[in-house]
Short mmCIF file of C-alpha atoms in Angstrom, two decimals:
data_model
loop_
_atom_site.label_atom_id
_atom_site.label_comp_id
_atom_site.label_asym_id
_atom_site.label_seq_id
_atom_site.Cartn_x
_atom_site.Cartn_y
_atom_site.Cartn_z
CA MET C 1 225.13 -98.21 230.26
CA SER C 2 221.63 -99.16 228.95
CA GLU C 3 219.22 -96.43 228.23
CA THR C 4 216.96 -97.28 231.31
CA GLU C 5 220.15 -96.57 233.00
CA SER C 6 220.92 -92.99 231.03
CA THR C 7 220.82 -90.37 233.24
CA ILE C 8 221.00 -88.52 229.52
CA THR C 9 217.38 -87.01 229.11
CA VAL C 10 216.98 -84.68 225.55
CA GLY C 11 215.45 -81.52 225.95
CA GLU C 12 216.19 -81.24 230.05
CA ASN C 13 220.35 -81.54 230.87
CA SER C 14 221.63 -81.90 227.02
CA TYR C 15 220.87 -80.96 223.58
CA ILE C 16 222.21 -84.92 222.27
CA ASP C 17 221.80 -88.60 223.37
CA ILE C 18 225.13 -90.94 223.71
CA ASP C 19 223.87 -92.21 220.44
CA GLY C 20 223.72 -89.67 218.50
CA ALA C 21 226.65 -88.13 220.10
CA ASP C 22 228.32 -91.53 218.62
CA GLU C 23 226.74 -90.57 214.99
CA TYR C 24 228.07 -87.40 215.52
CA PHE C 25 231.69 -88.22 216.22
CA ALA C 26 231.65 -91.27 213.51
CA GLY C 27 232.21 -89.10 210.67
CA ARG C 28 234.54 -86.44 212.97
CA LEU C 29 238.41 -86.43 211.81
CA HIS C 30 240.58 -87.13 215.06
CA ALA C 31 237.73 -88.56 216.67
CA GLU C 32 238.95 -91.99 218.20
CA ARG C 33 239.34 -90.84 221.86
CA TRP C 34 235.51 -90.45 222.39
CA GLY C 35 234.98 -94.30 220.58
CA GLU C 36 236.70 -95.15 223.29
CA THR C 37 235.35 -92.77 226.18
CA SER C 38 232.84 -95.18 228.90
CA ASP C 39 229.10 -93.72 228.35
CA ALA C 40 229.51 -92.59 231.89
CA ASP C 41 232.15 -90.06 231.08
CA LYS C 42 230.22 -89.20 227.32
CA GLU C 43 227.26 -88.23 229.67
CA LYS C 44 229.41 -85.97 231.56
CA ALA C 45 231.14 -84.35 228.70
CA LEU C 46 227.87 -83.74 226.83
CA ARG C 47 225.77 -82.64 229.88
CA GLN C 48 228.42 -79.88 230.58
CA ALA C 49 228.77 -79.55 226.61
CA THR C 50 225.09 -78.71 227.12
CA LYS C 51 225.85 -76.19 230.35
CA GLU C 52 228.75 -74.65 228.53
CA ILE C 53 226.42 -73.73 225.45
CA ASP C 54 223.27 -72.04 227.69
CA ARG C 55 225.40 -70.40 229.15
CA GLN C 56 226.57 -68.27 225.58
CA LEU C 57 225.03 -65.19 225.31
CA LEU C 58 222.91 -65.38 222.24
CA LYS C 59 220.09 -63.26 220.71
CA GLY C 60 216.89 -65.21 221.17
CA ARG C 61 214.35 -66.40 224.02
CA LYS C 62 212.77 -69.79 225.01
CA ALA C 63 210.40 -71.16 223.48
CA THR C 64 207.37 -71.78 225.90
CA ASP C 65 208.00 -70.97 229.55
CA ALA C 66 207.85 -74.56 230.32
CA GLN C 67 211.66 -75.29 228.93
CA GLU C 68 214.37 -76.12 230.54
CA LEU C 69 217.87 -75.49 227.66
CA ALA C 70 218.49 -72.32 226.20
CA PHE C 71 217.66 -73.02 223.43
CA PRO C 72 214.25 -75.02 221.65
#
């Protein structure tokens, strides 16, 4: 999937893009499955993770009212 086809928009529906997640998992033990996953499924995982992070009951507030996600 090319960058223009990506539905991941950092700061709007994900905290990280696929390239950043690939780099993160490259340094993790037992993360082979991530590398074998399609970009479409990686996007689904990143969007789901973002939703789960935003549902956490943590103290703090958005940096600006226009901010889409819960954390800066």
